[in-house]
JSON list of C-alpha atoms in Angstrom, two decimals:
[
{"chain": "A", "resi": 1, "resn": "GLY", "atom": "CA", "xyz": [-13.06, 154.20, -11.46]},
{"chain": "A", "resi": 2, "resn": "ALA", "atom": "CA", "xyz": [-15.39, 151.76, -13.44]},
{"chain": "A", "resi": 3, "resn": "VAL", "atom": "CA", "xyz": [-15.96, 154.14, -16.51]},
{"chain": "A", "resi": 4, "resn": "VAL", "atom": "CA", "xyz": [-17.60, 152.87, -19.55]},
{"chain": "A", "resi": 5, "resn": "SER", "atom": "CA", "xyz": [-17.53, 154.86, -22.64]},
{"chain": "A", "resi": 6, "resn": "GLN", "atom": "CA", "xyz": [-19.47, 154.57, -25.93]},
{"chain": "A", "resi": 7, "resn": "HIS", "atom": "CA", "xyz": [-18.71, 155.90, -29.41]},
{"chain": "A", "resi": 8, "resn": "PRO", "atom": "CA", "xyz": [-20.18, 157.64, -31.05]},
{"chain": "A", "resi": 9, "resn": "SER", "atom": "CA", "xyz": [-22.66, 159.43, -28.68]},
{"chain": "A", "resi": 10, "resn": "TRP", "atom": "CA", "xyz": [-25.00, 160.11, -31.52]},
{"chain": "A", "resi": 11, "resn": "VAL", "atom": "CA", "xyz": [-25.20, 159.36, -35.13]},
{"chain": "A", "resi": 12, "resn": "ILE", "atom": "CA", "xyz": [-27.45, 160.03, -38.04]},
{"chain": "A", "resi": 13, "resn": "CYS", "atom": "CA", "xyz": [-27.35, 157.72, -41.06]},
{"chain": "A", "resi": 14, "resn": "LYS", "atom": "CA", "xyz": [-29.23, 156.99, -44.22]},
{"chain": "A", "resi": 15, "resn": "SER", "atom": "CA", "xyz": [-31.53, 154.01, -44.55]},
{"chain": "A", "resi": 16, "resn": "GLY", "atom": "CA", "xyz": [-29.70, 150.95, -45.78]},
{"chain": "A", "resi": 17, "resn": "THR", "atom": "CA", "xyz": [-26.27, 151.87, -44.31]},
{"chain": "A", "resi": 18, "resn": "SER", "atom": "CA", "xyz": [-24.47, 150.04, -41.50]},
{"chain": "A", "resi": 19, "resn": "VAL", "atom": "CA", "xyz": [-23.39, 151.75, -38.12]},
{"chain": "A", "resi": 20, "resn": "LYS", "atom": "CA", "xyz": [-20.98, 150.52, -35.73]},
{"chain": "A", "resi": 21, "resn": "ILE", "atom": "CA", "xyz": [-21.23, 151.44, -32.05]},
{"chain": "A", "resi": 22, "resn": "GLU", "atom": "CA", "xyz": [-18.16, 150.86, -29.84]},
{"chain": "A", "resi": 23, "resn": "CYS", "atom": "CA", "xyz": [-18.46, 150.21, -26.03]},
{"chain": "A", "resi": 24, "resn": "ARG", "atom": "CA", "xyz": [-15.16, 150.33, -23.96]},
{"chain": "A", "resi": 25, "resn": "SER", "atom": "CA", "xyz": [-14.41, 149.81, -20.34]},
{"chain": "A", "resi": 26, "resn": "LEU", "atom": "CA", "xyz": [-11.73, 152.27, -19.55]},
{"chain": "A", "resi": 27, "resn": "ASP", "atom": "CA", "xyz": [-10.28, 151.25, -16.32]},
{"chain": "A", "resi": 28, "resn": "PHE", "atom": "CA", "xyz": [-11.33, 147.59, -15.91]},
{"chain": "A", "resi": 29, "resn": "GLN", "atom": "CA", "xyz": [-11.56, 144.45, -17.79]},
{"chain": "A", "resi": 30, "resn": "ALA", "atom": "CA", "xyz": [-14.90, 143.04, -18.73]},
{"chain": "A", "resi": 31, "resn": "THR", "atom": "CA", "xyz": [-15.38, 139.48, -19.86]},
{"chain": "A", "resi": 32, "resn": "THR", "atom": "CA", "xyz": [-19.16, 140.18, -20.25]},
{"chain": "A", "resi": 33, "resn": "MET", "atom": "CA", "xyz": [-20.77, 143.26, -21.63]},
{"chain": "A", "resi": 34, "resn": "PHE", "atom": "CA", "xyz": [-24.46, 143.67, -22.40]},
{"chain": "A", "resi": 35, "resn": "TRP", "atom": "CA", "xyz": [-26.24, 145.63, -25.17]},
{"chain": "A", "resi": 36, "resn": "TYR", "atom": "CA", "xyz": [-29.60, 147.34, -24.49]},
{"chain": "A", "resi": 37, "resn": "ARG", "atom": "CA", "xyz": [-32.09, 149.24, -26.66]},
{"chain": "A", "resi": 38, "resn": "GLN", "atom": "CA", "xyz": [-34.30, 152.00, -25.26]},
{"chain": "A", "resi": 39, "resn": "PHE", "atom": "CA", "xyz": [-37.17, 153.62, -27.26]},
{"chain": "A", "resi": 40, "resn": "PRO", "atom": "CA", "xyz": [-38.46, 156.99, -25.93]},
{"chain": "A", "resi": 41, "resn": "LYS", "atom": "CA", "xyz": [-40.04, 156.86, -22.51]},
{"chain": "A", "resi": 42, "resn": "GLN", "atom": "CA", "xyz": [-39.65, 153.05, -22.31]},
{"chain": "A", "resi": 43, "resn": "SER", "atom": "CA", "xyz": [-37.62, 150.69, -20.45]},
{"chain": "A", "resi": 44, "resn": "LEU", "atom": "CA", "xyz": [-34.26, 149.16, -21.34]},
{"chain": "A", "resi": 45, "resn": "MET", "atom": "CA", "xyz": [-34.53, 146.04, -23.46]},
{"chain": "A", "resi": 46, "resn": "LEU", "atom": "CA", "xyz": [-31.82, 143.57, -23.21]},
{"chain": "A", "resi": 47, "resn": "MET", "atom": "CA", "xyz": [-30.65, 142.82, -26.81]},
{"chain": "A", "resi": 48, "resn": "ALA", "atom": "CA", "xyz": [-27.77, 140.42, -26.26]},
{"chain": "A", "resi": 49, "resn": "THR", "atom": "CA", "xyz": [-24.99, 139.33, -23.82]},
{"chain": "A", "resi": 50, "resn": "SER", "atom": "CA", "xyz": [-21.51, 139.84, -25.36]},
{"chain": "A", "resi": 51, "resn": "ASN", "atom": "CA", "xyz": [-18.80, 137.45, -24.14]},
{"chain": "A", "resi": 52, "resn": "GLU", "atom": "CA", "xyz": [-15.08, 138.04, -24.85]},
{"chain": "A", "resi": 53, "resn": "GLY", "atom": "CA", "xyz": [-13.79, 135.68, -27.33]},
{"chain": "A", "resi": 54, "resn": "SER", "atom": "CA", "xyz": [-17.12, 133.79, -27.98]},
{"chain": "A", "resi": 55, "resn": "LYS", "atom": "CA", "xyz": [-20.30, 134.31, -29.78]},
{"chain": "A", "resi": 56, "resn": "ALA", "atom": "CA", "xyz": [-22.85, 136.66, -28.31]},
{"chain": "A", "resi": 57, "resn": "THR", "atom": "CA", "xyz": [-26.08, 135.48, -26.92]},
{"chain": "A", "resi": 58, "resn": "TYR", "atom": "CA", "xyz": [-29.10, 137.15, -28.28]},
{"chain": "A", "resi": 59, "resn": "GLU", "atom": "CA", "xyz": [-32.47, 137.56, -26.66]},
{"chain": "A", "resi": 60, "resn": "GLN", "atom": "CA", "xyz": [-35.50, 136.09, -28.13]},
{"chain": "A", "resi": 61, "resn": "GLY", "atom": "CA", "xyz": [-36.72, 138.32, -31.08]},
{"chain": "A", "resi": 62, "resn": "VAL", "atom": "CA", "xyz": [-33.39, 140.02, -31.66]},
{"chain": "A", "resi": 63, "resn": "GLU", "atom": "CA", "xyz": [-31.99, 139.22, -35.06]},
{"chain": "A", "resi": 64, "resn": "LYS", "atom": "CA", "xyz": [-28.35, 138.23, -34.87]},
{"chain": "A", "resi": 65, "resn": "ASP", "atom": "CA", "xyz": [-27.77, 138.97, -38.54]},
{"chain": "A", "resi": 66, "resn": "LYS", "atom": "CA", "xyz": [-29.16, 142.47, -38.10]},
{"chain": "A", "resi": 67, "resn": "PHE", "atom": "CA", "xyz": [-27.27, 143.32, -34.90]},
{"chain": "A", "resi": 68, "resn": "LEU", "atom": "CA", "xyz": [-23.75, 142.04, -35.14]},
{"chain": "A", "resi": 69, "resn": "ILE", "atom": "CA", "xyz": [-21.88, 141.96, -31.84]},
{"chain": "A", "resi": 70, "resn": "ASN", "atom": "CA", "xyz": [-18.07, 141.42, -31.60]},
{"chain": "A", "resi": 71, "resn": "HIS", "atom": "CA", "xyz": [-16.30, 141.22, -28.28]},
{"chain": "A", "resi": 72, "resn": "ALA", "atom": "CA", "xyz": [-12.66, 140.98, -29.47]},
{"chain": "A", "resi": 73, "resn": "SER", "atom": "CA", "xyz": [-10.99, 142.14, -26.17]},
{"chain": "A", "resi": 74, "resn": "LEU", "atom": "CA", "xyz": [-11.64, 142.41, -22.47]},
{"chain": "A", "resi": 75, "resn": "THR", "atom": "CA", "xyz": [-12.21, 146.12, -22.96]},
{"chain": "A", "resi": 76, "resn": "LEU", "atom": "CA", "xyz": [-14.15, 146.43, -26.16]},
{"chain": "A", "resi": 77, "resn": "SER", "atom": "CA", "xyz": [-17.35, 145.41, -27.58]},
{"chain": "A", "resi": 78, "resn": "THR", "atom": "CA", "xyz": [-18.91, 146.59, -30.72]},
{"chain": "A", "resi": 79, "resn": "LEU", "atom": "CA", "xyz": [-22.51, 146.55, -31.99]},
{"chain": "A", "resi": 80, "resn": "THR", "atom": "CA", "xyz": [-22.99, 147.02, -35.68]},
{"chain": "A", "resi": 81, "resn": "VAL", "atom": "CA", "xyz": [-26.53, 147.69, -37.01]},
{"chain": "A", "resi": 82, "resn": "THR", "atom": "CA", "xyz": [-26.58, 146.41, -40.49]},
{"chain": "A", "resi": 83, "resn": "SER", "atom": "CA", "xyz": [-28.74, 147.85, -43.18]},
{"chain": "A", "resi": 84, "resn": "ALA", "atom": "CA", "xyz": [-30.39, 150.25, -40.78]},
{"chain": "A", "resi": 85, "resn": "HIS", "atom": "CA", "xyz": [-33.90, 151.28, -41.28]},
{"chain": "A", "resi": 86, "resn": "PRO", "atom": "CA", "xyz": [-35.87, 154.05, -39.52]},
{"chain": "A", "resi": 87, "resn": "GLU", "atom": "CA", "xyz": [-37.50, 151.63, -37.02]},
{"chain": "A", "resi": 88, "resn": "ASP", "atom": "CA", "xyz": [-33.96, 150.89, -35.79]},
{"chain": "A", "resi": 89, "resn": "SER", "atom": "CA", "xyz": [-33.78, 154.53, -34.59]},
{"chain": "A", "resi": 90, "resn": "SER", "atom": "CA", "xyz": [-33.33, 154.17, -30.85]},
{"chain": "A", "resi": 91, "resn": "PHE", "atom": "CA", "xyz": [-31.05, 154.86, -27.92]},
{"chain": "A", "resi": 92, "resn": "TYR", "atom": "CA", "xyz": [-28.47, 151.97, -27.64]},
{"chain": "A", "resi": 93, "resn": "ILE", "atom": "CA", "xyz": [-26.79, 151.55, -24.33]},
{"chain": "A", "resi": 94, "resn": "CYS", "atom": "CA", "xyz": [-23.97, 149.00, -23.31]},
{"chain": "A", "resi": 95, "resn": "SER", "atom": "CA", "xyz": [-23.08, 148.01, -19.96]},
{"chain": "A", "resi": 96, "resn": "ALA", "atom": "CA", "xyz": [-19.92, 146.05, -18.69]},
{"chain": "A", "resi": 97, "resn": "ARG", "atom": "CA", "xyz": [-19.51, 143.61, -15.84]},
{"chain": "A", "resi": 98, "resn": "PRO", "atom": "CA", "xyz": [-16.01, 143.75, -14.27]},
{"chain": "A", "resi": 99, "resn": "SER", "atom": "CA", "xyz": [-14.14, 140.44, -14.63]},
{"chain": "A", "resi": 100, "resn": "GLY", "atom": "CA", "xyz": [-13.19, 138.64, -11.49]},
{"chain": "A", "resi": 101, "resn": "ARG", "atom": "CA", "xyz": [-15.29, 140.44, -8.98]},
{"chain": "A", "resi": 102, "resn": "SER", "atom": "CA", "xyz": [-17.83, 138.96, -6.73]},
{"chain": "A", "resi": 103, "resn": "THR", "atom": "CA", "xyz": [-20.18, 141.90, -7.15]},
{"chain": "A", "resi": 104, "resn": "ASP", "atom": "CA", "xyz": [-22.96, 141.67, -9.82]},
{"chain": "A", "resi": 105, "resn": "THR", "atom": "CA", "xyz": [-22.65, 145.47, -10.50]},
{"chain": "A", "resi": 106, "resn": "GLN", "atom": "CA", "xyz": [-22.61, 146.40, -14.16]},
{"chain": "A", "resi": 107, "resn": "TYR", "atom": "CA", "xyz": [-21.61, 149.90, -15.20]},
{"chain": "A", "resi": 108, "resn": "PHE", "atom": "CA", "xyz": [-23.36, 151.65, -17.95]},
{"chain": "A", "resi": 109, "resn": "GLY", "atom": "CA", "xyz": [-22.05, 153.53, -20.84]},
{"chain": "A", "resi": 110, "resn": "PRO", "atom": "CA", "xyz": [-23.54, 157.00, -21.66]},
{"chain": "A", "resi": 111, "resn": "GLY", "atom": "CA", "xyz": [-25.54, 155.58, -24.58]},
{"chain": "A", "resi": 112, "resn": "THR", "atom": "CA", "xyz": [-25.58, 156.28, -28.43]},
{"chain": "A", "resi": 113, "resn": "ARG", "atom": "CA", "xyz": [-28.66, 157.78, -30.10]},
{"chain": "A", "resi": 114, "resn": "LEU", "atom": "CA", "xyz": [-29.14, 156.44, -33.52]},
{"chain": "A", "resi": 115, "resn": "THR", "atom": "CA", "xyz": [-31.36, 158.21, -36.03]},
{"chain": "A", "resi": 116, "resn": "VAL", "atom": "CA", "xyz": [-31.99, 156.48, -39.38]},
{"chain": "A", "resi": 117, "resn": "LEU", "atom": "CA", "xyz": [-33.32, 158.69, -42.05]},
{"chain": "B", "resi": 1, "resn": "GLY", "atom": "CA", "xyz": [-39.95, 134.54, -20.37]},
{"chain": "B", "resi": 2, "resn": "GLN", "atom": "CA", "xyz": [-39.14, 136.58, -17.18]},
{"chain": "B", "resi": 3, "resn": "GLN", "atom": "CA", "xyz": [-41.10, 139.75, -16.90]},
{"chain": "B", "resi": 4, "resn": "VAL", "atom": "CA", "xyz": [-40.56, 142.50, -14.51]},
{"chain": "B", "resi": 5, "resn": "MET", "atom": "CA", "xyz": [-43.34, 145.04, -13.90]},
{"chain": "B", "resi": 6, "resn": "GLN", "atom": "CA", "xyz": [-43.23, 148.38, -11.97]},
{"chain": "B", "resi": 7, "resn": "ILE", "atom": "CA", "xyz": [-46.05, 150.49, -10.67]},
{"chain": "B", "resi": 8, "resn": "PRO", "atom": "CA", "xyz": [-46.92, 153.23, -10.91]},
{"chain": "B", "resi": 9, "resn": "GLN", "atom": "CA", "xyz": [-45.82, 154.14, -14.36]},
{"chain": "B", "resi": 10, "resn": "TYR", "atom": "CA", "xyz": [-45.96, 157.86, -13.58]},
{"chain": "B", "resi": 11, "resn": "GLN", "atom": "CA", "xyz": [-45.93, 159.73, -10.35]},
{"chain": "B", "resi": 12, "resn": "HIS", "atom": "CA", "xyz": [-46.19, 163.38, -9.64]},
{"chain": "B", "resi": 13, "resn": "VAL", "atom": "CA", "xyz": [-45.58, 164.64, -6.11]},
{"chain": "B", "resi": 14, "resn": "GLN", "atom": "CA", "xyz": [-45.19, 167.90, -4.53]},
{"chain": "B", "resi": 15, "resn": "GLU", "atom": "CA", "xyz": [-41.78, 168.64, -3.11]},
{"chain": "B", "resi": 16, "resn": "GLY", "atom": "CA", "xyz": [-41.59, 167.27, 0.46]},
{"chain": "B", "resi": 17, "resn": "GLU", "atom": "CA", "xyz": [-44.03, 164.46, -0.17]},
{"chain": "B", "resi": 18, "resn": "ASP", "atom": "CA", "xyz": [-43.01, 160.71, -0.11]},
{"chain": "B", "resi": 19, "resn": "PHE", "atom": "CA", "xyz": [-42.84, 158.52, -3.04]},
{"chain": "B", "resi": 20, "resn": "THR", "atom": "CA", "xyz": [-42.73, 154.67, -3.60]},
{"chain": "B", "resi": 21, "resn": "THR", "atom": "CA", "xyz": [-42.38, 152.50, -6.61]},
{"chain": "B", "resi": 22, "resn": "TYR", "atom": "CA", "xyz": [-43.02, 148.79, -6.62]},
{"chain": "B", "resi": 23, "resn": "CYS", "atom": "CA", "xyz": [-41.37, 146.21, -8.76]},
{"chain": "B", "resi": 24, "resn": "ASN", "atom": "CA", "xyz": [-42.81, 142.74, -9.34]},
{"chain": "B", "resi": 25, "resn": "SER", "atom": "CA", "xyz": [-41.13, 139.80, -11.13]},
{"chain": "B", "resi": 26, "resn": "SER", "atom": "CA", "xyz": [-42.80, 136.89, -12.69]},
{"chain": "B", "resi": 27, "resn": "THR", "atom": "CA", "xyz": [-39.97, 134.53, -11.34]},
{"chain": "B", "resi": 28, "resn": "THR", "atom": "CA", "xyz": [-38.06, 134.31, -8.20]},
{"chain": "B", "resi": 29, "resn": "LEU", "atom": "CA", "xyz": [-34.96, 136.37, -8.46]},
{"chain": "B", "resi": 30, "resn": "SER", "atom": "CA", "xyz": [-31.40, 135.77, -7.24]},
{"chain": "B", "resi": 31, "resn": "ASN", "atom": "CA", "xyz": [-30.90, 139.39, -6.65]},
{"chain": "B", "resi": 32, "resn": "ILE", "atom": "CA", "xyz": [-32.35, 142.86, -7.71]},
{"chain": "B", "resi": 33, "resn": "GLN", "atom": "CA", "xyz": [-30.79, 146.16, -8.51]},
{"chain": "B", "resi": 34, "resn": "TRP", "atom": "CA", "xyz": [-32.14, 149.68, -8.59]},
{"chain": "B", "resi": 35, "resn": "TYR", "atom": "CA", "xyz": [-31.19, 152.28, -11.11]},
{"chain": "B", "resi": 36, "resn": "LYS", "atom": "CA", "xyz": [-32.07, 156.05, -11.61]},
{"chain": "B", "resi": 37, "resn": "GLN", "atom": "CA", "xyz": [-32.19, 157.46, -15.04]},
{"chain": "B", "resi": 38, "resn": "ARG", "atom": "CA", "xyz": [-32.28, 161.32, -15.52]},
{"chain": "B", "resi": 39, "resn": "PRO", "atom": "CA", "xyz": [-33.95, 162.68, -18.66]},
{"chain": "B", "resi": 40, "resn": "GLY", "atom": "CA", "xyz": [-31.39, 162.31, -21.50]},
{"chain": "B", "resi": 41, "resn": "GLY", "atom": "CA", "xyz": [-29.04, 160.34, -19.29]},
{"chain": "B", "resi": 42, "resn": "HIS", "atom": "CA", "xyz": [-28.12, 156.80, -18.74]},
{"chain": "B", "resi": 43, "resn": "PRO", "atom": "CA", "xyz": [-29.00, 154.52, -15.88]},
{"chain": "B", "resi": 44, "resn": "VAL", "atom": "CA", "xyz": [-27.01, 155.05, -12.75]},
{"chain": "B", "resi": 45, "resn": "PHE", "atom": "CA", "xyz": [-26.68, 152.17, -10.29]},
{"chain": "B", "resi": 46, "resn": "LEU", "atom": "CA", "xyz": [-28.27, 153.02, -6.91]},
{"chain": "B", "resi": 47, "resn": "ILE", "atom": "CA", "xyz": [-28.07, 149.67, -4.91]},
{"chain": "B", "resi": 48, "resn": "GLN", "atom": "CA", "xyz": [-28.26, 145.79, -5.07]},
{"chain": "B", "resi": 49, "resn": "LEU", "atom": "CA", "xyz": [-30.44, 143.61, -2.79]},
{"chain": "B", "resi": 50, "resn": "VAL", "atom": "CA", "xyz": [-29.65, 140.00, -2.45]},
{"chain": "B", "resi": 51, "resn": "LYS", "atom": "CA", "xyz": [-31.20, 138.41, 0.68]},
{"chain": "B", "resi": 52, "resn": "SER", "atom": "CA", "xyz": [-34.75, 137.65, 1.32]},
{"chain": "B", "resi": 53, "resn": "GLY", "atom": "CA", "xyz": [-36.52, 140.48, 3.27]},
{"chain": "B", "resi": 54, "resn": "GLU", "atom": "CA", "xyz": [-33.40, 142.76, 3.10]},
{"chain": "B", "resi": 55, "resn": "VAL", "atom": "CA", "xyz": [-33.80, 146.36, 3.76]},
{"chain": "B", "resi": 56, "resn": "LYS", "atom": "CA", "xyz": [-31.17, 148.97, 2.77]},
{"chain": "B", "resi": 57, "resn": "LYS", "atom": "CA", "xyz": [-31.13, 152.63, 3.27]},
{"chain": "B", "resi": 58, "resn": "GLN", "atom": "CA", "xyz": [-29.33, 155.44, 1.52]},
{"chain": "B", "resi": 59, "resn": "LYS", "atom": "CA", "xyz": [-30.16, 158.77, 3.10]},
{"chain": "B", "resi": 60, "resn": "ARG", "atom": "CA", "xyz": [-33.84, 159.56, 2.13]},
{"chain": "B", "resi": 61, "resn": "LEU", "atom": "CA", "xyz": [-34.03, 156.27, -0.12]},
{"chain": "B", "resi": 62, "resn": "THR", "atom": "CA", "xyz": [-35.17, 152.96, 1.39]},
{"chain": "B", "resi": 63, "resn": "PHE", "atom": "CA", "xyz": [-34.85, 149.76, -0.57]},
{"chain": "B", "resi": 64, "resn": "GLN", "atom": "CA", "xyz": [-36.70, 146.58, 0.19]},
{"chain": "B", "resi": 65, "resn": "PHE", "atom": "CA", "xyz": [-36.53, 143.02, -1.08]},
{"chain": "B", "resi": 66, "resn": "GLY", "atom": "CA", "xyz": [-39.56, 140.79, -0.59]},
{"chain": "B", "resi": 67, "resn": "GLU", "atom": "CA", "xyz": [-39.44, 137.67, 1.42]},
{"chain": "B", "resi": 68, "resn": "ALA", "atom": "CA", "xyz": [-40.26, 135.57, -1.60]},
{"chain": "B", "resi": 69, "resn": "LYS", "atom": "CA", "xyz": [-37.62, 137.42, -3.66]},
{"chain": "B", "resi": 70, "resn": "LYS", "atom": "CA", "xyz": [-40.26, 138.22, -6.41]},
{"chain": "B", "resi": 71, "resn": "ASN", "atom": "CA", "xyz": [-40.83, 141.89, -5.48]},
{"chain": "B", "resi": 72, "resn": "SER", "atom": "CA", "xyz": [-39.10, 144.99, -4.24]},
{"chain": "B", "resi": 73, "resn": "SER", "atom": "CA", "xyz": [-39.80, 148.52, -3.48]},
{"chain": "B", "resi": 74, "resn": "LEU", "atom": "CA", "xyz": [-38.13, 151.82, -3.34]},
{"chain": "B", "resi": 75, "resn": "HIS", "atom": "CA", "xyz": [-39.32, 154.44, -0.98]},
{"chain": "B", "resi": 76, "resn": "ILE", "atom": "CA", "xyz": [-38.13, 158.13, -1.14]},
{"chain": "B", "resi": 77, "resn": "THR", "atom": "CA", "xyz": [-38.89, 160.19, 1.94]},
{"chain": "B", "resi": 78, "resn": "ALA", "atom": "CA", "xyz": [-39.45, 163.98, 1.59]},
{"chain": "B", "resi": 79, "resn": "THR", "atom": "CA", "xyz": [-38.76, 164.15, -2.16]},
{"chain": "B", "resi": 80, "resn": "GLN", "atom": "CA", "xyz": [-36.66, 166.95, -3.56]},
{"chain": "B", "resi": 81, "resn": "THR", "atom": "CA", "xyz": [-36.49, 168.30, -7.20]},
{"chain": "B", "resi": 82, "resn": "THR", "atom": "CA", "xyz": [-33.25, 166.50, -7.63]},
{"chain": "B", "resi": 83, "resn": "ASP", "atom": "CA", "xyz": [-35.11, 163.20, -7.27]},
{"chain": "B", "resi": 84, "resn": "VAL", "atom": "CA", "xyz": [-36.70, 163.72, -10.67]},
{"chain": "B", "resi": 85, "resn": "GLY", "atom": "CA", "xyz": [-36.06, 160.89, -13.12]},
{"chain": "B", "resi": 86, "resn": "THR", "atom": "CA", "xyz": [-37.08, 157.41, -13.92]},
{"chain": "B", "resi": 87, "resn": "TYR", "atom": "CA", "xyz": [-36.44, 154.58, -11.47]},
{"chain": "B", "resi": 88, "resn": "PHE", "atom": "CA", "xyz": [-35.91, 151.14, -12.81]},
{"chain": "B", "resi": 89, "resn": "CYS", "atom": "CA", "xyz": [-35.50, 147.91, -10.99]},
{"chain": "B", "resi": 90, "resn": "ALA", "atom": "CA", "xyz": [-33.54, 145.08, -12.80]},
{"chain": "B", "resi": 91, "resn": "GLY", "atom": "CA", "xyz": [-33.74, 141.51, -11.57]},
{"chain": "B", "resi": 92, "resn": "ARG", "atom": "CA", "xyz": [-31.49, 138.64, -12.13]},
{"chain": "B", "resi": 93, "resn": "THR", "atom": "CA", "xyz": [-32.30, 134.95, -11.88]},
{"chain": "B", "resi": 94, "resn": "SER", "atom": "CA", "xyz": [-29.77, 132.30, -10.77]},
{"chain": "B", "resi": 95, "resn": "GLY", "atom": "CA", "xyz": [-27.62, 130.78, -13.34]},
{"chain": "B", "resi": 96, "resn": "THR", "atom": "CA", "xyz": [-27.46, 133.90, -15.50]},
{"chain": "B", "resi": 97, "resn": "TYR", "atom": "CA", "xyz": [-25.43, 137.11, -15.42]},
{"chain": "B", "resi": 98, "resn": "LYS", "atom": "CA", "xyz": [-28.08, 138.96, -17.18]},
{"chain": "B", "resi": 99, "resn": "TYR", "atom": "CA", "xyz": [-30.59, 141.45, -15.66]},
{"chain": "B", "resi": 100, "resn": "ILE", "atom": "CA", "xyz": [-34.05, 142.11, -16.98]},
{"chain": "B", "resi": 101, "resn": "PHE", "atom": "CA", "xyz": [-35.18, 145.65, -16.43]},
{"chain": "B", "resi": 102, "resn": "GLY", "atom": "CA", "xyz": [-38.60, 146.64, -15.06]},
{"chain": "B", "resi": 103, "resn": "THR", "atom": "CA", "xyz": [-40.89, 148.99, -16.81]},
{"chain": "B", "resi": 104, "resn": "GLY", "atom": "CA", "xyz": [-39.86, 151.94, -14.91]},
{"chain": "B", "resi": 105, "resn": "THR", "atom": "CA", "xyz": [-41.52, 154.60, -12.88]},
{"chain": "B", "resi": 106, "resn": "ARG", "atom": "CA", "xyz": [-41.21, 158.12, -13.89]},
{"chain": "B", "resi": 107, "resn": "LEU", "atom": "CA", "xyz": [-41.02, 160.63, -10.99]},
{"chain": "B", "resi": 108, "resn": "LYS", "atom": "CA", "xyz": [-41.88, 164.36, -11.32]},
{"chain": "B", "resi": 109, "resn": "VAL", "atom": "CA", "xyz": [-41.44, 166.48, -8.35]},
{"chain": "B", "resi": 110, "resn": "LEU", "atom": "CA", "xyz": [-43.33, 169.77, -8.29]},
{"chain": "B", "resi": 111, "resn": "ALA", "atom": "CA", "xyz": [-41.50, 172.65, -6.45]}
]
């Protein structure tokens, strides 16, 4: 149980295009999901907190118009990297926090590797 | 803002030796979690510590939460090659659900 999927697992795109990444909780509902970015050999940097039915909360320094987050249902959050540039190339990971549980455990997706040419 | 630092950044050990990574937060934490990330993989949850001074064990792994709830440690006894990976702590402050990840410690185990 507690499986989180991400799609696609990897994507290569041209500079200037937009890329959408999906994060799904497969066997539980998640009111809250988190989006992280990880550069090679570095830590996970929290980008934003995604809340079902409301606007995402972005961390300082993260452009909300650049990284559009939509959490339209209790099992799906999407991250759209708009007008991607090579510096946006990174490993994007989502995590989902099960709704209604007392535990703070968050379950991570397998990640999406984005390469912008 | 909240910062979570880990030392050492890298550690190479011979198989069978012990290993410890230390996690220090700039702010008092509500709880702390530990994760392991294998090369090319995603973080896998290991454990959560909540109480001041708490100590938890998982086979060869011992986790400790400091009395002031600002630091934590992970100790691995008699490392094995399967322990290779990067270990992250992640701390949460009260009033928020979000976790801030530490800088990570990359462990290499030499057979």
